Coordinates of C-alpha atoms in Angstrom, one line a residue:
X13 CA 86.5 24.5 -76.9
X14 CA 88.9 22.9 -74.6
X15 CA 92.6 23.4 -75.2
X16 CA 94.6 20.1 -76.0
X17 CA 98.3 19.7 -75.0
X18 CA 100.9 17.4 -74.9
X19 CA 101.8 15.4 -71.5
X20 CA 104.5 16.8 -69.4
X21 CA 107.6 14.6 -68.4
X22 CA 106.4 13.9 -64.9
X23 CA 102.8 13.0 -66.2
X24 CA 104.2 10.3 -68.4
X25 CA 106.8 9.0 -65.8
X26 CA 103.8 8.7 -63.5
X27 CA 101.5 7.1 -65.8
X28 CA 103.8 4.6 -67.4
X29 CA 105.3 3.7 -64.0
X30 CA 101.5 3.0 -62.6
X31 CA 101.5 1.0 -65.9
X32 CA 104.4 -1.3 -65.0
X33 CA 103.4 -1.4 -61.3
X34 CA 100.1 -2.6 -62.3
X35 CA 101.1 -5.2 -65.0
X36 CA 104.1 -6.7 -62.7
X37 CA 102.0 -6.8 -59.8
X38 CA 99.2 -8.7 -61.4
X39 CA 101.6 -11.3 -63.0
X40 CA 104.1 -11.5 -60.4
X41 CA 102.6 -11.1 -57.4
X42 CA 98.7 -12.1 -57.3
X43 CA 98.7 -14.4 -60.3
X44 CA 96.1 -12.5 -62.3
X45 CA 95.7 -12.2 -66.1
X46 CA 97.8 -9.8 -68.0
X47 CA 94.7 -9.1 -70.2
X48 CA 93.2 -7.6 -67.1
X49 CA 96.2 -5.5 -66.4
X50 CA 96.1 -4.3 -70.0
X51 CA 92.2 -3.3 -69.6
X52 CA 92.7 -1.5 -66.5
X53 CA 95.6 0.5 -68.2
X54 CA 93.2 1.6 -70.8
X55 CA 91.5 3.7 -68.3
X56 CA 95.1 4.6 -66.5
X57 CA 96.0 6.3 -69.8
X58 CA 92.5 8.1 -70.7
X59 CA 92.4 9.7 -67.2
X60 CA 95.7 11.2 -68.3
X61 CA 94.0 12.0 -71.8
X62 CA 91.3 13.8 -70.3
X63 CA 93.5 15.9 -68.3
X64 CA 95.4 16.8 -71.4
X65 CA 92.0 17.9 -72.9
X66 CA 91.1 15.1 -75.1
X67 CA 87.4 14.2 -75.6
X68 CA 86.5 10.5 -74.3
X69 CA 85.0 9.9 -77.7
X70 CA 88.6 10.7 -79.2
X71 CA 90.7 8.6 -76.8
X72 CA 87.9 5.5 -77.8
X73 CA 88.7 6.5 -81.4
X74 CA 92.4 6.2 -80.9
X75 CA 91.7 2.6 -79.1
X76 CA 90.1 1.4 -82.3
X77 CA 92.4 2.7 -84.5
X78 CA 95.2 1.3 -83.0
X79 CA 93.3 -2.2 -83.0
X80 CA 92.5 -2.0 -86.5
X81 CA 96.1 -1.7 -87.2
X82 CA 96.6 -5.2 -85.8
X83 CA 93.9 -6.9 -87.2
X84 CA 95.9 -9.0 -89.7
X85 CA 97.8 -10.3 -86.9
X86 CA 94.7 -11.7 -85.2
X87 CA 93.6 -13.0 -88.1
X88 CA 96.6 -14.9 -88.6
X89 CA 97.3 -16.1 -85.2
X90 CA 93.7 -17.9 -85.4
X91 CA 94.6 -19.3 -88.6
X92 CA 98.1 -20.4 -86.9
X93 CA 96.1 -21.9 -84.0
X94 CA 93.7 -23.8 -86.3
X95 CA 96.9 -25.4 -88.2
X96 CA 98.7 -26.5 -85.1
X97 CA 95.8 -28.4 -83.9
X98 CA 95.1 -30.4 -87.4
X99 CA 98.6 -30.7 -88.0
X100 CA 99.3 -32.7 -84.8
X101 CA 96.2 -34.7 -85.5
X102 CA 97.5 -35.3 -89.0
X103 CA 100.8 -36.5 -88.0
X104 CA 102.8 -33.5 -89.5
X105 CA 104.4 -32.4 -86.2
X106 CA 104.8 -36.1 -85.0
X107 CA 106.9 -36.9 -88.1
X108 CA 109.0 -34.0 -88.0
X109 CA 109.6 -35.0 -84.5
X110 CA 110.2 -38.6 -85.3
X111 CA 112.6 -37.8 -88.1
X112 CA 114.4 -35.1 -86.3
X113 CA 115.3 -37.6 -83.5
X114 CA 116.3 -40.2 -86.3
X115 CA 118.9 -37.9 -87.8
X116 CA 120.1 -35.3 -85.8
X117 CA 123.0 -35.7 -83.6
X118 CA 123.1 -33.8 -79.9
X119 CA 126.2 -32.2 -80.9
X120 CA 124.5 -30.2 -83.7
X121 CA 121.4 -30.4 -82.7
X122 CA 121.1 -26.3 -81.8
X123 CA 122.7 -25.4 -85.0
X124 CA 120.3 -27.6 -87.0
X125 CA 117.2 -26.0 -85.0
X126 CA 118.8 -22.4 -85.9
X127 CA 118.9 -23.2 -89.5
X128 CA 115.8 -25.4 -89.8
X129 CA 113.6 -22.3 -88.3
X130 CA 115.4 -19.9 -90.3
X131 CA 114.9 -21.5 -93.6
X132 CA 111.1 -22.0 -92.7
X133 CA 110.8 -18.6 -91.6
X134 CA 112.7 -17.0 -94.6
X135 CA 110.2 -19.2 -96.7
X136 CA 107.1 -18.4 -95.3
X137 CA 108.0 -15.0 -93.8
X138 CA 106.1 -15.9 -90.3
X139 CA 107.9 -16.4 -87.2
X140 CA 104.8 -17.4 -85.4
X141 CA 103.7 -20.2 -88.0
X142 CA 107.6 -21.1 -88.0
X143 CA 107.5 -21.3 -83.7
X144 CA 104.0 -23.0 -84.2
X145 CA 105.3 -25.9 -86.5
X146 CA 109.0 -26.5 -86.7
X147 CA 109.8 -24.9 -83.2
X148 CA 107.0 -27.2 -81.5
X149 CA 109.0 -30.3 -83.0
X150 CA 112.5 -28.8 -82.3
X151 CA 111.6 -28.2 -78.6
X152 CA 110.3 -31.8 -78.4
X153 CA 113.6 -33.3 -80.2
X154 CA 115.8 -31.4 -77.6
X155 CA 113.6 -32.6 -74.6
X156 CA 114.5 -36.1 -75.8
X157 CA 118.2 -35.3 -76.6
X158 CA 118.3 -33.8 -72.8
X159 CA 119.0 -30.2 -73.9
X160 CA 118.1 -27.1 -71.6
X161 CA 114.6 -26.0 -73.0
X162 CA 115.3 -22.2 -72.6
X163 CA 118.7 -23.0 -74.8
X164 CA 116.5 -24.7 -77.5
X165 CA 113.8 -21.8 -77.4
X166 CA 116.7 -19.3 -78.1
X167 CA 117.8 -21.2 -81.0
X168 CA 114.3 -21.6 -82.4
X169 CA 113.1 -17.8 -81.9
X170 CA 116.6 -16.9 -83.2
X171 CA 116.0 -18.6 -86.4
X172 CA 112.4 -17.6 -86.7
X173 CA 113.1 -13.9 -86.4
X174 CA 116.1 -13.8 -88.9
X175 CA 113.9 -15.3 -91.2
X176 CA 111.0 -12.9 -90.3
X177 CA 112.9 -9.8 -90.6
X178 CA 114.7 -10.4 -93.8
X179 CA 111.7 -12.4 -95.8
X180 CA 109.9 -10.1 -98.4
X181 CA 106.6 -12.3 -97.2
X182 CA 106.9 -11.0 -93.9
X183 CA 104.5 -8.3 -92.4
X184 CA 107.4 -7.0 -89.8
X185 CA 109.7 -6.4 -93.0
X186 CA 106.9 -4.7 -95.1
X187 CA 105.9 -2.9 -92.1
X188 CA 109.4 -1.3 -91.2
X189 CA 109.9 -0.4 -94.9
X190 CA 106.8 1.4 -95.6
X191 CA 106.5 3.2 -92.4
X192 CA 110.0 4.4 -93.1
X193 CA 109.0 5.3 -96.6
X194 CA 111.6 2.7 -98.3
X195 CA 111.3 -0.1 -100.7
X196 CA 110.6 -3.1 -99.5
X197 CA 113.4 -5.0 -101.1
X198 CA 115.9 -2.1 -100.6
X199 CA 115.4 -2.5 -97.0
X200 CA 115.8 -6.3 -97.4
X201 CA 119.2 -5.6 -99.2
X202 CA 120.2 -3.2 -96.5
X203 CA 119.3 -5.6 -93.4
X204 CA 121.9 -8.1 -95.0
X205 CA 125.0 -5.9 -94.1
X206 CA 124.1 -6.4 -90.4
X207 CA 121.8 -9.8 -90.6
X208 CA 124.5 -12.0 -92.3
X209 CA 127.4 -11.1 -89.6
X210 CA 125.3 -11.4 -86.8
X211 CA 123.8 -14.6 -88.0
X212 CA 127.6 -16.1 -88.5
X213 CA 128.1 -15.2 -84.9
X214 CA 125.0 -16.8 -83.3
X215 CA 125.5 -19.9 -85.6
X216 CA 129.1 -20.2 -83.9
X217 CA 127.7 -19.6 -80.3
X218 CA 125.2 -22.3 -80.8
X219 CA 127.3 -24.7 -82.4
X220 CA 129.8 -24.2 -79.4
X221 CA 126.8 -24.8 -77.0
X222 CA 126.0 -27.7 -78.8
X223 CA 129.3 -29.5 -78.2
X224 CA 129.1 -28.6 -74.6
X225 CA 125.8 -30.2 -73.8
X226 CA 125.9 -32.9 -76.3
X227 CA 126.1 -36.3 -74.8
X228 CA 126.0 -34.8 -71.2
X229 CA 122.3 -35.0 -70.9
X230 CA 121.3 -37.5 -73.6
X231 CA 119.3 -40.1 -72.7
X232 CA 119.4 -42.8 -75.5
X233 CA 116.2 -44.6 -73.8
X234 CA 114.1 -41.3 -73.8
X235 CA 114.8 -41.0 -77.1
X236 CA 113.8 -44.4 -78.1
X237 CA 110.8 -44.2 -75.8
X238 CA 109.5 -41.2 -77.5
X239 CA 109.9 -42.4 -81.1
X240 CA 108.0 -45.6 -79.9
X241 CA 105.2 -43.4 -78.5
X242 CA 105.1 -41.4 -81.4
X243 CA 104.8 -44.7 -83.6
X244 CA 102.2 -45.9 -81.6
X245 CA 99.9 -43.1 -81.8
X246 CA 100.6 -41.9 -85.3
X247 CA 101.4 -43.4 -88.9
X248 CA 104.7 -42.0 -89.7
X249 CA 105.7 -41.6 -93.0
X250 CA 107.4 -39.0 -95.1
X251 CA 104.2 -38.4 -97.0
X252 CA 102.7 -36.8 -93.7
X253 CA 105.0 -33.7 -94.4
X254 CA 103.1 -33.1 -97.5
X255 CA 100.6 -30.3 -95.9
X256 CA 104.0 -28.6 -94.7
X257 CA 105.4 -28.3 -98.1
X258 CA 102.1 -27.1 -99.5
X259 CA 102.1 -24.3 -97.2
X260 CA 105.7 -23.1 -97.6
X261 CA 105.2 -23.3 -101.6
X262 CA 102.3 -21.6 -101.5
X263 CA 104.0 -18.5 -99.0
X264 CA 107.0 -18.5 -101.1
X265 CA 105.1 -17.8 -104.3
X266 CA 103.8 -14.8 -102.4
X267 CA 100.2 -16.4 -102.1
X268 CA 98.0 -14.7 -99.4
X269 CA 99.0 -15.9 -96.2
X270 CA 95.7 -16.1 -94.4
X271 CA 93.8 -18.4 -96.9
X272 CA 97.3 -20.4 -97.3
X273 CA 97.6 -21.1 -93.8
X274 CA 93.7 -22.0 -93.5
X275 CA 94.2 -24.3 -96.5
X276 CA 97.2 -25.8 -94.9
X277 CA 94.6 -26.4 -91.8
X278 CA 92.2 -28.2 -93.7
X279 CA 95.2 -30.6 -95.3
X280 CA 95.8 -31.5 -91.6
X281 CA 92.4 -32.6 -91.0
X282 CA 92.3 -34.5 -94.4
X283 CA 95.5 -36.3 -93.3
X284 CA 94.3 -36.8 -89.9
X285 CA 91.0 -38.6 -91.4
X286 CA 92.9 -40.2 -94.2
X287 CA 95.9 -41.6 -92.3
X288 CA 95.4 -41.5 -88.8
X289 CA 92.1 -43.1 -88.6
X290 CA 90.3 -40.0 -87.2
X291 CA 86.9 -39.0 -88.3
X292 CA 86.7 -35.9 -90.7
X293 CA 84.4 -34.5 -88.2
X294 CA 86.7 -35.1 -85.1
X295 CA 90.0 -34.2 -87.4
X296 CA 87.9 -30.8 -88.3
X297 CA 87.1 -30.2 -84.4
X298 CA 90.7 -30.0 -83.7
X299 CA 91.2 -26.9 -85.8
X300 CA 89.1 -25.2 -82.9
X301 CA 89.5 -27.2 -80.0
X302 CA 93.1 -28.3 -80.5
X303 CA 94.5 -32.1 -80.4
X304 CA 93.8 -34.1 -77.2
X305 CA 95.0 -37.1 -76.4
X306 CA 95.4 -39.4 -73.4
X307 CA 98.4 -41.7 -73.4
X308 CA 99.1 -42.1 -69.6
X309 CA 102.5 -40.7 -70.1
X310 CA 102.7 -37.1 -68.9
X311 CA 105.5 -35.8 -71.3
X312 CA 103.8 -37.3 -74.4
X313 CA 100.6 -35.7 -73.4
X314 CA 102.3 -32.2 -72.6
X315 CA 104.0 -32.4 -76.2
X316 CA 100.8 -33.4 -78.1
X317 CA 98.1 -31.9 -76.3
X318 CA 98.2 -28.3 -77.5
X319 CA 96.6 -26.4 -80.7
X320 CA 93.6 -25.0 -81.9
X321 CA 91.7 -21.6 -82.1
X322 CA 90.6 -21.9 -78.7
X323 CA 94.0 -22.2 -77.2
X324 CA 94.9 -18.9 -78.8
X325 CA 92.1 -16.8 -77.6
X326 CA 94.1 -15.4 -74.5
X327 CA 96.6 -14.4 -77.1
X328 CA 94.3 -12.7 -79.0
X329 CA 92.9 -10.9 -75.9
X330 CA 96.2 -9.7 -75.0
X331 CA 96.6 -8.4 -78.7
X332 CA 93.7 -6.5 -78.7
X333 CA 94.0 -4.9 -75.6
X334 CA 97.7 -4.1 -76.4
X335 CA 97.0 -2.3 -79.6
X336 CA 94.3 -0.2 -77.9
X337 CA 96.8 0.8 -75.4
X338 CA 99.5 1.4 -77.8
X339 CA 96.8 3.6 -79.9
X340 CA 96.4 5.6 -77.0
X341 CA 100.0 5.9 -76.4
X342 CA 100.4 7.3 -80.0
X343 CA 97.3 9.6 -79.8
X344 CA 98.7 11.4 -76.8
X345 CA 102.1 11.5 -78.0
X346 CA 103.8 10.1 -75.0
X347 CA 106.5 8.6 -76.8
X348 CA 107.1 11.9 -79.3
X349 CA 107.4 13.5 -76.1
X350 CA 110.1 11.3 -74.5
X351 CA 112.1 11.4 -77.5
X352 CA 112.0 15.5 -77.8
X353 CA 113.2 15.4 -74.3
X354 CA 116.7 14.1 -75.5
X355 CA 116.4 15.3 -78.9
X356 CA 119.3 17.9 -78.3
X357 CA 121.5 14.4 -77.9
X358 CA 121.0 13.2 -81.6
X359 CA 123.3 15.3 -83.4
X360 CA 125.3 11.6 -84.6
X361 CA 124.6 8.5 -86.3
X362 CA 125.8 6.7 -83.1
X363 CA 123.0 8.5 -80.9
X364 CA 120.3 8.3 -83.3
X365 CA 120.9 4.7 -83.8
X366 CA 121.0 4.2 -80.1
X367 CA 117.8 6.3 -79.7
X368 CA 115.9 4.4 -82.0
X369 CA 116.3 1.0 -80.6
X370 CA 115.4 2.6 -77.1
X371 CA 112.6 3.7 -78.5
X372 CA 111.4 0.8 -80.5
X373 CA 111.9 -1.4 -77.3
X374 CA 109.9 1.2 -75.3
X375 CA 107.2 0.8 -77.7
X376 CA 107.3 -2.9 -77.2
X377 CA 107.1 -2.5 -73.8
X378 CA 104.3 0.3 -73.4
X379 CA 102.6 -0.7 -76.7
X380 CA 102.4 -4.5 -75.9
X381 CA 102.6 -5.6 -79.6
X382 CA 105.3 -5.4 -82.4
X383 CA 103.0 -3.4 -84.7
X384 CA 103.0 -0.7 -82.2
X385 CA 106.7 -0.4 -82.1
X386 CA 107.1 -0.8 -86.0
X387 CA 104.5 1.6 -86.5
X388 CA 105.4 4.4 -83.9
X389 CA 109.4 4.1 -84.3
X390 CA 110.0 5.3 -87.8
X391 CA 107.0 8.0 -87.3
X392 CA 108.7 9.5 -84.3
X393 CA 112.6 9.1 -85.3
X394 CA 112.2 10.2 -89.3
X395 CA 113.0 13.8 -88.6
X396 CA 116.3 12.9 -86.6
X397 CA 117.7 10.8 -89.7
X398 CA 116.5 13.6 -92.1
X399 CA 118.2 16.2 -90.3
X400 CA 121.4 14.3 -90.0
X401 CA 121.0 13.5 -94.0
X402 CA 120.9 9.6 -93.0
X403 CA 119.3 7.3 -95.3
X404 CA 115.9 6.2 -94.5
X405 CA 117.0 2.6 -94.9
X406 CA 119.1 2.9 -91.4
X407 CA 115.8 4.1 -89.9
X408 CA 114.0 1.0 -91.3
X409 CA 117.1 -1.3 -90.4
X410 CA 117.2 0.0 -87.0
X411 CA 113.6 0.1 -86.4
X412 CA 113.2 -3.6 -87.3
X413 CA 116.4 -4.5 -84.9
X414 CA 114.8 -2.7 -82.1
X415 CA 111.0 -3.6 -82.9
X416 CA 111.2 -7.0 -84.2
X417 CA 113.8 -8.2 -82.2
X418 CA 113.0 -7.4 -78.9
X419 CA 109.5 -8.0 -79.2
X420 CA 109.5 -11.7 -77.8
X421 CA 111.4 -10.3 -74.7
X422 CA 108.5 -8.8 -73.2
X423 CA 106.3 -11.1 -71.4
X424 CA 103.3 -9.1 -71.9
X425 CA 103.8 -8.3 -75.4
X426 CA 101.7 -10.3 -78.1
X427 CA 105.0 -12.2 -79.1
X428 CA 106.2 -12.9 -75.9
X429 CA 102.7 -14.3 -74.8
X430 CA 102.5 -16.4 -78.1
X431 CA 106.1 -17.7 -78.2
X432 CA 106.2 -18.5 -74.1
X433 CA 102.5 -20.3 -74.4
X434 CA 103.7 -22.2 -77.7
X435 CA 107.2 -23.4 -76.5
X436 CA 106.3 -24.0 -72.9
X437 CA 109.3 -21.8 -71.6
X438 CA 108.7 -18.6 -69.8
X439 CA 109.7 -15.6 -71.2
X440 CA 112.5 -14.7 -68.7
X441 CA 113.8 -18.2 -68.9
X442 CA 114.6 -17.7 -72.8
X443 CA 115.6 -14.1 -73.0
X444 CA 119.0 -14.9 -72.3
X445 CA 119.4 -17.3 -75.2
X446 CA 118.1 -14.8 -77.8
X447 CA 121.5 -14.6 -79.0
X448 CA 120.5 -13.3 -82.6
X449 CA 118.6 -10.7 -81.0
X450 CA 121.8 -9.3 -78.7
X451 CA 124.1 -9.6 -81.6
X452 CA 122.2 -7.6 -83.5
X453 CA 121.7 -5.1 -81.3
X454 CA 125.2 -4.9 -80.6
X455 CA 126.1 -4.6 -83.9
X456 CA 123.5 -1.9 -85.1
X457 CA 125.1 0.2 -82.1
X458 CA 128.8 -0.6 -83.2
X459 CA 127.5 0.4 -87.2
X460 CA 126.2 3.6 -85.6
X461 CA 129.0 4.7 -83.6
X462 CA 131.7 3.6 -86.4
X463 CA 130.0 4.8 -89.5
X464 CA 130.0 1.2 -90.9
X465 CA 127.3 0.9 -93.3
X466 CA 125.5 4.1 -92.4
X467 CA 124.5 5.5 -95.6
X468 CA 124.0 9.4 -96.4
X469 CA 122.0 11.3 -99.0
X470 CA 122.1 14.9 -100.1
X471 CA 118.5 15.5 -100.1
X472 CA 117.0 13.7 -97.3
X473 CA 113.5 14.9 -98.7
X474 CA 113.6 12.6 -101.7
X475 CA 112.2 9.4 -100.5
X476 CA 111.5 6.4 -102.0
X477 CA 107.7 5.7 -102.0
X478 CA 106.8 2.2 -100.7
X479 CA 105.2 -0.4 -102.9
X480 CA 102.3 -2.6 -102.1
X481 CA 103.3 -6.2 -101.3
X482 CA 101.2 -9.1 -99.9
X483 CA 102.2 -9.7 -96.0
X484 CA 102.1 -12.6 -93.6
X485 CA 102.1 -12.8 -89.8
X486 CA 105.0 -12.3 -87.6

């Protein structure tokens, strides 16, 4: 029987270096799909795996195990695609855009975007659903008000991720807590010590940016033009928002996310048939193919022609391939070897915090999915916290800050692909404006090195067992 060993550091550097070279060359130089780069990278890691003594059957099993860990994400993504398609057809998203243009003043628009997306994400527990509904509306309003779209995207994502990592309904919140062996509500309470100050600082930044940009590029004629275009194409009334209120209410009541989002999609099709004059069959078809309209006005068509399961298939492929890649990395122990190489420096809360954030970010880069980061980071870093008698709540908090808040920064990750595609802004364009992420990371490091809100336990082996919770997609 062949002996299995862990990889040497030079083997890891060569393998991951080749992975990054493939990804960047495919996307930046040759305009080839990221999915193909990830697929090729599977075999790159498997070559290393066979060199380390692993059987091919075990490596393939690691791929399928990694994919199975993220199957819920794939199902929710499909449901969100259907929701976006029927909600545009049913007038839900157009109504949100119209009333936003009516009510929101340019000077407070960025702050309002942050608040609206935060409340939506807190209530539903899903950053993807928030970006796919309220986020689309706020991007359209920002375009009408003449705001820089990367800045608007930053406000949308800051709000969406704030709610996503605090809501007890969110799968990222539940996953970070359960993998750290912390009770979910204890994790949420621990997050508040960091999230509230980070949120207030972020709100102040977006408020200041709003006053800087308000009035400079606002084209009132364009605002009126967009409102009139929406009125011409859709029946705009307050009751168009009923499907959105239904979904928010059901998720707030902790109903399962997949059937709730699917039911919201069906309501959107009903609304399209009853209020927007579409045949029910055509309305249902938008759940798969997305909404399509030709007004002759490029901006309006770009705004409204989106959604549907079909439009999510490329993102589904990225998630499947990324989860498989992450499964291989975990099976070979690559991140564990990286951490062990600087384990001798993990002698303080500050160094452990910084290392956790780095590991979580690397897991997003090389695992290509937030799930991979939130699963691997607590597993890899738990012993370092226990050795220093640091409470596991700190581990869960740092894992979520490093994993959830950086997931949208990686262009080839599940979050990066989804957010860029839905918002219509490239990942590298909106990343500088993900202010909540940067402020939270900075505060986590400050807390680590100052000892602020770092809790200790007398017996690190006495861990609170996680409880089962219903979850929703990030």
